[in-house]
Coordinates of N, CA and C in Angstrom, one line a residue:
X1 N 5.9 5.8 -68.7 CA 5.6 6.2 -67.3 C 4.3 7.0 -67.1
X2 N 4.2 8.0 -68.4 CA 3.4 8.6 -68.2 C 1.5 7.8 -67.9
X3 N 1.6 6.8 -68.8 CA 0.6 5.7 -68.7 C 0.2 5.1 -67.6
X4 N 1.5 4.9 -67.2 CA 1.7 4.0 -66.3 C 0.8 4.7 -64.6
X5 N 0.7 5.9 -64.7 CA 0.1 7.1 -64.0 C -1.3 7.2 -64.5
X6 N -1.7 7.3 -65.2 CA -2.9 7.4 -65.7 C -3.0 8.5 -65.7
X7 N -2.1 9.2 -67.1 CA -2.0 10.6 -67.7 C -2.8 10.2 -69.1
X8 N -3.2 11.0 -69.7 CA -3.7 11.6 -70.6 C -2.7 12.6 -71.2
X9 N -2.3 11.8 -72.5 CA -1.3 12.9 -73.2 C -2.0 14.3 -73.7
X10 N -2.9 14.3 -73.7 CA -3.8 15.6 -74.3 C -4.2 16.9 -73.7
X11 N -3.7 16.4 -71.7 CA -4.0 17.0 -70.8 C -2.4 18.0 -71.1
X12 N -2.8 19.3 -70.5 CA -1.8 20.4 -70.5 C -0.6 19.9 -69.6
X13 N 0.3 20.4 -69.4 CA 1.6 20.3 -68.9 C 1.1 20.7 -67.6
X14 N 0.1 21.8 -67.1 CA 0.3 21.9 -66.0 C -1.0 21.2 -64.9
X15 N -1.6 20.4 -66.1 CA -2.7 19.3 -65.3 C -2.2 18.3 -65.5
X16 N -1.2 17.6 -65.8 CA -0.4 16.2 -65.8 C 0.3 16.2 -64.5
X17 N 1.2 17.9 -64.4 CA 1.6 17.7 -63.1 C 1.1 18.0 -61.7
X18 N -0.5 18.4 -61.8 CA -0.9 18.5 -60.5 C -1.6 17.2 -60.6
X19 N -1.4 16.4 -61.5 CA -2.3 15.2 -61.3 C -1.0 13.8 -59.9
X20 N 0.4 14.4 -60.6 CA 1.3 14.0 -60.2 C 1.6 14.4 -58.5
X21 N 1.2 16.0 -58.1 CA 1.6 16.2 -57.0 C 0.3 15.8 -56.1
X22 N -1.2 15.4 -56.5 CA -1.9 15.1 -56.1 C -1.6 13.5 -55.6
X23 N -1.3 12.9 -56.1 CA -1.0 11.2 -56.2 C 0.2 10.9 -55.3
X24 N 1.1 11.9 -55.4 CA 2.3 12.0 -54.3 C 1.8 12.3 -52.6
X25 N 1.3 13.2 -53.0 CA 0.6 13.6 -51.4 C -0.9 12.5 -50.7
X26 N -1.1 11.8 -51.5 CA -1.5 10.2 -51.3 C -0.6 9.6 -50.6
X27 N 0.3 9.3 -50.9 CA 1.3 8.5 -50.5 C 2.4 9.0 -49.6
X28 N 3.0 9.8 -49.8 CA 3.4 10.5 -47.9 C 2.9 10.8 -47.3
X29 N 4.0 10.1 -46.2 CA 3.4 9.9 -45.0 C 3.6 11.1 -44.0
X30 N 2.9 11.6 -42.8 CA 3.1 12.6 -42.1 C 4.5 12.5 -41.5
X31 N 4.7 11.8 -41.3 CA 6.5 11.9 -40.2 C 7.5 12.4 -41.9
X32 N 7.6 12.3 -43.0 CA 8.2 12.3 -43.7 C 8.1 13.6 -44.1
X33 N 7.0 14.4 -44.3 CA 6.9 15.5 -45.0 C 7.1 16.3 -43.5
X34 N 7.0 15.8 -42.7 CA 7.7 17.0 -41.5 C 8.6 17.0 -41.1
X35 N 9.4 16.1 -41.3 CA 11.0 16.0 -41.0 C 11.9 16.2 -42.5
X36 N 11.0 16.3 -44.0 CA 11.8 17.0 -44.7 C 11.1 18.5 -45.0
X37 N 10.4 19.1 -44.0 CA 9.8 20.5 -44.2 C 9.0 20.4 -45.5
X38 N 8.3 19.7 -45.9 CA 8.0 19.4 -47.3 C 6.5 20.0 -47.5
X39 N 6.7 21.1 -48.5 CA 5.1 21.6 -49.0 C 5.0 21.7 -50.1
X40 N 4.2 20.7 -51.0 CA 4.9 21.0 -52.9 C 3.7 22.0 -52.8
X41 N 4.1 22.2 -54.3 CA 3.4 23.7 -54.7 C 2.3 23.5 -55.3
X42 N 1.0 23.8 -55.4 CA -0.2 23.8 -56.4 C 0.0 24.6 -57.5
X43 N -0.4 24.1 -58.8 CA -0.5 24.3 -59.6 C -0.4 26.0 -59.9
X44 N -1.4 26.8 -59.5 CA -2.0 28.1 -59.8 C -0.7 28.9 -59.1
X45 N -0.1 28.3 -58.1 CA 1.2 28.9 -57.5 C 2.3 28.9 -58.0
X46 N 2.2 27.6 -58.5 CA 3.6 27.6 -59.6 C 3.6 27.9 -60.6
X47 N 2.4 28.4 -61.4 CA 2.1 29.3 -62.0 C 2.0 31.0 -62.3
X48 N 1.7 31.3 -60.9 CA 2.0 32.4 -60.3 C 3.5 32.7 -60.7
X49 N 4.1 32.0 -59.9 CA 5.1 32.4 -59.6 C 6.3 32.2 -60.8
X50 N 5.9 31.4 -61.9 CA 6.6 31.4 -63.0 C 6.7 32.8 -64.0
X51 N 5.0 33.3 -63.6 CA 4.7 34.7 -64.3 C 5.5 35.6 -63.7
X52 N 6.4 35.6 -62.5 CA 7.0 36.7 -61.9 C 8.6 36.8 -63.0
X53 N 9.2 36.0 -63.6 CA 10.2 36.0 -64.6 C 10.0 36.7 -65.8
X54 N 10.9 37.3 -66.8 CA 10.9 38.4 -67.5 C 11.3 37.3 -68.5
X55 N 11.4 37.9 -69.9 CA 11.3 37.0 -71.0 C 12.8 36.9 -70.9
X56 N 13.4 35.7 -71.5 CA 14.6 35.4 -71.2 C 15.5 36.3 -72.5
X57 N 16.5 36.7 -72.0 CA 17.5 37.6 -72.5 C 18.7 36.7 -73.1
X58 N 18.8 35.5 -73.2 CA 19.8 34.7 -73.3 C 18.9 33.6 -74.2
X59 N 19.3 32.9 -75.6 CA 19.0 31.6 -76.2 C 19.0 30.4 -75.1
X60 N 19.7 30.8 -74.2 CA 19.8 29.6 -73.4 C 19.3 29.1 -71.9
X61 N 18.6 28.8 -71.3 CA 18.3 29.3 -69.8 C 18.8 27.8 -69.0
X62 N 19.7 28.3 -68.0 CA 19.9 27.0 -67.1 C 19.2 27.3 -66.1
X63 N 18.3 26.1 -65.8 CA 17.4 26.4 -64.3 C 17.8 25.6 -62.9
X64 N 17.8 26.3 -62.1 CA 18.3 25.5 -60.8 C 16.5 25.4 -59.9
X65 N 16.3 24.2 -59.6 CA 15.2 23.5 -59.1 C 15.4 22.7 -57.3
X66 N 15.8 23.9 -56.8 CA 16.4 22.9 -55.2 C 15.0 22.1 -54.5
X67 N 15.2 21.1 -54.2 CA 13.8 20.8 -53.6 C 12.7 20.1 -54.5
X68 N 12.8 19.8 -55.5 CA 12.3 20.2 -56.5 C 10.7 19.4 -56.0
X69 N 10.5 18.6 -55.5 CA 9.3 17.7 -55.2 C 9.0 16.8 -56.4
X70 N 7.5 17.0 -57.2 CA 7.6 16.3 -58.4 C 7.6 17.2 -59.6
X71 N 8.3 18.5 -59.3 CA 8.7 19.3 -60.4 C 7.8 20.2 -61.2
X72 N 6.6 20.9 -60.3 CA 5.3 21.3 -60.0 C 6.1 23.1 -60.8
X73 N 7.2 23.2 -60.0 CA 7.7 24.6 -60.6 C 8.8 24.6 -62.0
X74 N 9.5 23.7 -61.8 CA 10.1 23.4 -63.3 C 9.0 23.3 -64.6
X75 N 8.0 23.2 -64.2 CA 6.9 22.3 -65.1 C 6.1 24.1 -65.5
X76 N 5.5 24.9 -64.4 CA 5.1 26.0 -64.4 C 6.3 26.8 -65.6
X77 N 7.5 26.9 -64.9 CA 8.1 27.3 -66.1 C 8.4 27.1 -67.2
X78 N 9.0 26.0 -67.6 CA 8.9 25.7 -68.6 C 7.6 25.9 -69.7
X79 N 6.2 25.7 -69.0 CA 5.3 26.4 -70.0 C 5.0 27.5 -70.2
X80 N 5.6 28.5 -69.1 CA 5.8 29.8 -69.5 C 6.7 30.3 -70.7
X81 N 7.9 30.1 -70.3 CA 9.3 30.3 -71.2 C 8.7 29.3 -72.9
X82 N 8.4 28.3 -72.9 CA 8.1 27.4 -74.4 C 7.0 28.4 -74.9
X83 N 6.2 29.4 -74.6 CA 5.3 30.2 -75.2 C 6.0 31.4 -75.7
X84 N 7.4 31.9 -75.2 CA 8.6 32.3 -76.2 C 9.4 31.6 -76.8
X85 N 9.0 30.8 -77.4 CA 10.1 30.0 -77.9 C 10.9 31.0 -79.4
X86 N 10.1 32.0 -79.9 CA 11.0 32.2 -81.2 C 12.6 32.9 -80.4
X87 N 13.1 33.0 -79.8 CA 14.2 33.8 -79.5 C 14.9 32.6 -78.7
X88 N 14.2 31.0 -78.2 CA 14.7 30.6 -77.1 C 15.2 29.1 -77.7
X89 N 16.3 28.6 -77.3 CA 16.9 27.5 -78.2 C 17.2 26.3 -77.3
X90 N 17.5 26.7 -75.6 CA 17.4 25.5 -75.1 C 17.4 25.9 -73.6
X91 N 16.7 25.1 -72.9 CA 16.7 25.0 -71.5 C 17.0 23.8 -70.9
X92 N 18.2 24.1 -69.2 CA 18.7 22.8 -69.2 C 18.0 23.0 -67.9
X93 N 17.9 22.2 -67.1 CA 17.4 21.9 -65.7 C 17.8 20.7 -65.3
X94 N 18.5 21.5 -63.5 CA 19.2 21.2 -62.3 C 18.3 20.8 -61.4
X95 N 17.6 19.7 -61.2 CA 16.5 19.9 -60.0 C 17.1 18.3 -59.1
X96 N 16.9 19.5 -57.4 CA 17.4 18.5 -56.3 C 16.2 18.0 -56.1
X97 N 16.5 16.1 -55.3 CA 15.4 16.1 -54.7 C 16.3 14.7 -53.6
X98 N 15.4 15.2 -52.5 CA 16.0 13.4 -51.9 C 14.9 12.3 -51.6
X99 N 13.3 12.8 -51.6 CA 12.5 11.8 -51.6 C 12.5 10.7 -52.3
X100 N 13.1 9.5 -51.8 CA 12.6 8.5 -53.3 C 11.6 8.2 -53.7
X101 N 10.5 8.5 -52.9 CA 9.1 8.4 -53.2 C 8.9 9.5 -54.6
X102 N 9.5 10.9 -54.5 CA 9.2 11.6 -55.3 C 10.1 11.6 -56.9
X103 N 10.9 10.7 -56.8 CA 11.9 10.6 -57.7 C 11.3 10.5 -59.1
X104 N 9.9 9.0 -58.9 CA 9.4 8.9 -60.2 C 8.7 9.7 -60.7
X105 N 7.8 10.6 -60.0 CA 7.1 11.7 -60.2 C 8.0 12.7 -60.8
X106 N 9.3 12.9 -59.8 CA 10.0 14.0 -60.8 C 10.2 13.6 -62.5
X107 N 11.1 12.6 -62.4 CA 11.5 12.1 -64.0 C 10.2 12.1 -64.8
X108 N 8.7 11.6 -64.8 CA 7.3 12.1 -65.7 C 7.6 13.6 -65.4
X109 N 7.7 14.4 -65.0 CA 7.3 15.5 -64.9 C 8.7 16.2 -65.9
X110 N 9.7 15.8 -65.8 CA 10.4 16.3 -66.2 C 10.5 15.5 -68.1
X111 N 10.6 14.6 -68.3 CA 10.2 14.1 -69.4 C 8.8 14.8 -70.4
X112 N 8.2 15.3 -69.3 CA 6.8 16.0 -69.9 C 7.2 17.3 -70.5
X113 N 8.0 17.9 -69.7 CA 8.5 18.8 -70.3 C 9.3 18.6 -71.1
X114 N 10.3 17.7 -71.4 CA 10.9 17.6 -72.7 C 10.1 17.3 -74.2
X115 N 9.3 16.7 -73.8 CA 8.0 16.3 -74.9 C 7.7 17.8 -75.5
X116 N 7.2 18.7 -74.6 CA 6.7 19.6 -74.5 C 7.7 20.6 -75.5
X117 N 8.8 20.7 -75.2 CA 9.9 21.5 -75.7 C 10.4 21.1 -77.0
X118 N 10.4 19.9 -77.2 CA 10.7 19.1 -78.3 C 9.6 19.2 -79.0
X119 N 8.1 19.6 -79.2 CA 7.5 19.6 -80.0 C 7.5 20.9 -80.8
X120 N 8.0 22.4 -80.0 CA 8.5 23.8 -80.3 C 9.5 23.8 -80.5
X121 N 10.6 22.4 -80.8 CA 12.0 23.1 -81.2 C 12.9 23.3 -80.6
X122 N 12.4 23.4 -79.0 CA 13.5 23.6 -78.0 C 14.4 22.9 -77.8
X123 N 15.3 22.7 -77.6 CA 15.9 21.7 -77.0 C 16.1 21.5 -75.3
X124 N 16.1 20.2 -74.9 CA 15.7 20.3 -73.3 C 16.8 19.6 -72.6
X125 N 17.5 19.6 -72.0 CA 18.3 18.3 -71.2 C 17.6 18.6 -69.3
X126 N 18.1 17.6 -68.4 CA 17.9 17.7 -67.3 C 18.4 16.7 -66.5
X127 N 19.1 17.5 -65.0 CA 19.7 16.6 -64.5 C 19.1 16.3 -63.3
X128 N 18.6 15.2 -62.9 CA 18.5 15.2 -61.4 C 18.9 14.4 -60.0
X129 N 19.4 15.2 -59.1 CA 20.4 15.0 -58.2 C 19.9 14.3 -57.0
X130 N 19.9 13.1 -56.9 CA 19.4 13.0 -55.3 C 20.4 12.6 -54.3
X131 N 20.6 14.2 -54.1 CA 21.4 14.3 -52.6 C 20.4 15.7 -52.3
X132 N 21.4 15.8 -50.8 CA 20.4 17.1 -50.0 C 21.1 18.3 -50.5
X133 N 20.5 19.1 -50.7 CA 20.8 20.4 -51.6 C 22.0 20.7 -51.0
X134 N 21.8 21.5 -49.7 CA 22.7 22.0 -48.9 C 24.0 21.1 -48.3
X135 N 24.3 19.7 -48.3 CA 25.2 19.1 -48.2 C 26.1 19.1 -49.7
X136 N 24.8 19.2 -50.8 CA 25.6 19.3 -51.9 C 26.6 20.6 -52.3
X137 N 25.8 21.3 -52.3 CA 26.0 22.7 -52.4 C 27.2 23.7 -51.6
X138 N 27.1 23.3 -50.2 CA 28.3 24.0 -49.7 C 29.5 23.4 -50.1
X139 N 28.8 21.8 -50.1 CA 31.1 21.4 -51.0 C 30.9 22.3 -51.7
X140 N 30.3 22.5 -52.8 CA 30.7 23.2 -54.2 C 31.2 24.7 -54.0
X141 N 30.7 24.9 -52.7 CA 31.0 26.5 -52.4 C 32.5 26.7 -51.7
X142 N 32.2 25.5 -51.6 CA 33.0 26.0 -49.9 C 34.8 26.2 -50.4
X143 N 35.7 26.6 -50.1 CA 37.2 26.7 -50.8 C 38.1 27.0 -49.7
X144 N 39.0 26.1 -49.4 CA 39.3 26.2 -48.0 C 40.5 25.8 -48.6
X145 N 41.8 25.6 -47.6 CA 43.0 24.9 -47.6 C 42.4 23.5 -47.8
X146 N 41.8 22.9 -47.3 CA 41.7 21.3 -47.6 C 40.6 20.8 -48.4
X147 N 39.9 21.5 -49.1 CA 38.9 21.3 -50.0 C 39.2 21.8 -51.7
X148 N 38.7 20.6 -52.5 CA 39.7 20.8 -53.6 C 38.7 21.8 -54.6
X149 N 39.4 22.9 -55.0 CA 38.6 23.7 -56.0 C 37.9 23.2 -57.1
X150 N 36.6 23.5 -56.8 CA 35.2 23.2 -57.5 C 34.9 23.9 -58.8
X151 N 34.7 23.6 -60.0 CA 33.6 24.4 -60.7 C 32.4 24.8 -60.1
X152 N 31.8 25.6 -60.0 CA 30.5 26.4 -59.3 C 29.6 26.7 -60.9
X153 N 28.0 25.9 -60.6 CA 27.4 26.1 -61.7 C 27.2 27.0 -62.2
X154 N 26.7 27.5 -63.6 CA 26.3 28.9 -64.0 C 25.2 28.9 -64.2
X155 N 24.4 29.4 -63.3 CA 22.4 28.7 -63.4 C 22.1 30.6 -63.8
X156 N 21.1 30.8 -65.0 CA 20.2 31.9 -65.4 C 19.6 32.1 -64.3
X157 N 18.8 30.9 -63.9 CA 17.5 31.4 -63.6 C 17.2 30.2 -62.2
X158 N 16.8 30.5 -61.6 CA 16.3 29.9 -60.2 C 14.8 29.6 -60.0
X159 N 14.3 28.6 -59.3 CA 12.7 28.6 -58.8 C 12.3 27.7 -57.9
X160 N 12.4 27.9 -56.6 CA 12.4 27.1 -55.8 C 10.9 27.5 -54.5
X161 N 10.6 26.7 -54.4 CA 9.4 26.7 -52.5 C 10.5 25.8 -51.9
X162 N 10.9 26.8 -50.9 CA 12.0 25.7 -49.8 C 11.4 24.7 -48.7
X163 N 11.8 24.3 -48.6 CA 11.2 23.5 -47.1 C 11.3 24.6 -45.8
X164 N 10.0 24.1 -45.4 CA 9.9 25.4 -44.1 C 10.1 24.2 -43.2
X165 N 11.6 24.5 -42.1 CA 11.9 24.0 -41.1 C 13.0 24.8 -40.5
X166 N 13.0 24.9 -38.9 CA 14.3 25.0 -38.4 C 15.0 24.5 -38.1
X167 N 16.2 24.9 -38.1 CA 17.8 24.5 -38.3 C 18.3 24.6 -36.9
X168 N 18.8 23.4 -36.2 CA 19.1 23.6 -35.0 C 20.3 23.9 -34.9
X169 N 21.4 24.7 -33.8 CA 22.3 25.6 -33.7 C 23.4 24.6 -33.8
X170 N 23.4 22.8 -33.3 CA 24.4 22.4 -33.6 C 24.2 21.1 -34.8
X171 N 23.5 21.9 -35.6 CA 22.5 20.2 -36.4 C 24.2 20.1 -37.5
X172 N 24.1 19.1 -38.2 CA 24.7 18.8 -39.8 C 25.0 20.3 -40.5
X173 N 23.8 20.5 -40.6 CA 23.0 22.0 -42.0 C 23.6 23.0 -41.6
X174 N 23.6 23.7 -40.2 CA 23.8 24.8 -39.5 C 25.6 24.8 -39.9
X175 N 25.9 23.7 -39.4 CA 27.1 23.6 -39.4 C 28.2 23.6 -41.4
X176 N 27.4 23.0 -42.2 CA 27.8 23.4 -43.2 C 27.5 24.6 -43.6
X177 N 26.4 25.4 -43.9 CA 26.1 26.4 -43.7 C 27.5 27.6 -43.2
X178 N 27.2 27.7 -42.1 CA 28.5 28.3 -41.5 C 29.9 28.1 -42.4
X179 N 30.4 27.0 -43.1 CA 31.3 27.4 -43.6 C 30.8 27.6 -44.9
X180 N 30.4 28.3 -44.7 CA 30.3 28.8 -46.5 C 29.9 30.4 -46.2
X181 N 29.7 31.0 -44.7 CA 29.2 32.2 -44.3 C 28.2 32.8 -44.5
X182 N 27.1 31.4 -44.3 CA 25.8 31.6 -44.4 C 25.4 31.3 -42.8
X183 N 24.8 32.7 -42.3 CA 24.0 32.3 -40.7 C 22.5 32.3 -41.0
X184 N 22.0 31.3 -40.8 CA 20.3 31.3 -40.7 C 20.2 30.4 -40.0
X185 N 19.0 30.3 -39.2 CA 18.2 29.3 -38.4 C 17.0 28.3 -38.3
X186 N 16.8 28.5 -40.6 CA 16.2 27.8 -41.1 C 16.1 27.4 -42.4
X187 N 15.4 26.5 -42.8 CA 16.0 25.9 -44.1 C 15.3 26.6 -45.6
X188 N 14.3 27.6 -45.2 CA 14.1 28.4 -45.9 C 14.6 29.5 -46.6
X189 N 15.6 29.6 -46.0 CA 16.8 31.5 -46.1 C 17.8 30.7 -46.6
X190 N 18.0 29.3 -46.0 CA 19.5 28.7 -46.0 C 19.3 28.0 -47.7
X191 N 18.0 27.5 -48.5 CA 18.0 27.2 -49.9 C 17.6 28.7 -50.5
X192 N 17.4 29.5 -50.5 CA 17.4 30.9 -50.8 C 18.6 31.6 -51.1
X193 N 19.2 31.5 -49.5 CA 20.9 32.2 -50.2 C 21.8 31.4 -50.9
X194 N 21.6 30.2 -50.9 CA 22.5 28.9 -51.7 C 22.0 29.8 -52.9
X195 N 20.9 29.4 -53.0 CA 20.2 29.3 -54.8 C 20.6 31.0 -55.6
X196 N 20.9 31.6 -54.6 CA 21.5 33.1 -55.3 C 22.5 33.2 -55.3
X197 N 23.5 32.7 -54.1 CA 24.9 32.1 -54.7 C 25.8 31.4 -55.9
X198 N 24.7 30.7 -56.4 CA 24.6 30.1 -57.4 C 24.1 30.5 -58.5

């Protein structure tokens, strides 16, 4: 796949995948990236913001990825965390997405990082979900008389850019949201308090 992109295996983990979020943002279209709040991350940002994590305290790190686009922040981390590899034995990653456009971009990006992990020893698994976070997520939360008790994941570590949109008072979102006793009036707070629920 990676080829098939016109990657360069020699190129770093985190210029394979802005080569990826660059070639994505070719191809969507404006009505889509506005109706799913959609802003991927540049490179230097998801970098940034990978440096804001502390060295991992646990051999094992599970990462939750809501939103994930083409995996611009799973990718920042992961080459953070693989530069500790002596203490670190495996990382699993959870990353949502519902674009289909962005699906293949996710799986290179996430395979890149297995490459990447697998050359240090790490071991890597990853799953990815395409449903809407928040549709997914409140079943998992939610525990009522008529909803059947869920395992609820056990994620280390979190890294998400949410989609910036508002949540209308009688939309779908709002409405699941609420039962899980989350009030917000947009989809930024509402994948924020999920992702720390979790």
């Amino acid at each position: 796949m990676i080829q098939s992109l016109g990657i360069s295996s020699q190129n770093g983990l985190s210029e394979q995948v802005e080569f990826y979020r660059t070639d994505a943002n070719r191809h969507l279209s404006l009505e889509t990236r506005f109706e799913l709040g959609q802003f991927m991350t540049p490179a230097p940002v998801a970098s940034f913001m990978a440096s804001l994590f502390r060295a991992p305290s646990t051999k094992t790190i599970k990462l939750l990825d809501p939103g994930a686009g083409v995996g611009s922040l799973t990718a920042a981390f992961v080459e953070k965390f693989s530069q500790c590899h002596a203490s670190l034995e495996k990382i699993s990653v959870t990353a949502y997405e519902i674009d289909p456009l962005l699906i293949k971009y996710l799986n290179s990006t996430l395979r890149d990082c297995e490459r990447k992990c697998q050359k240090l020893g790490i071991e890597f698994d990853y799953n990815i979900i395409e449903e809407d976070f928040i549709c997914s997520v409140t079943g998992m939360l939610k525990t009522d008389l008529f909803s059947e008790a869920r395992q609820e994941p056990d994620f280390t570590h979190a890294i998400l850019n949410p989609p910036y949109k508002k949540i209308h008072s009688d939309s779908k979102h709002r409405l699941l949201l609420s039962s899980v006793d989350i009030e917000t009036s947009n989809l930024y707070t509402a994948f924020i308090t999920l992702a720390i629920k979790l």
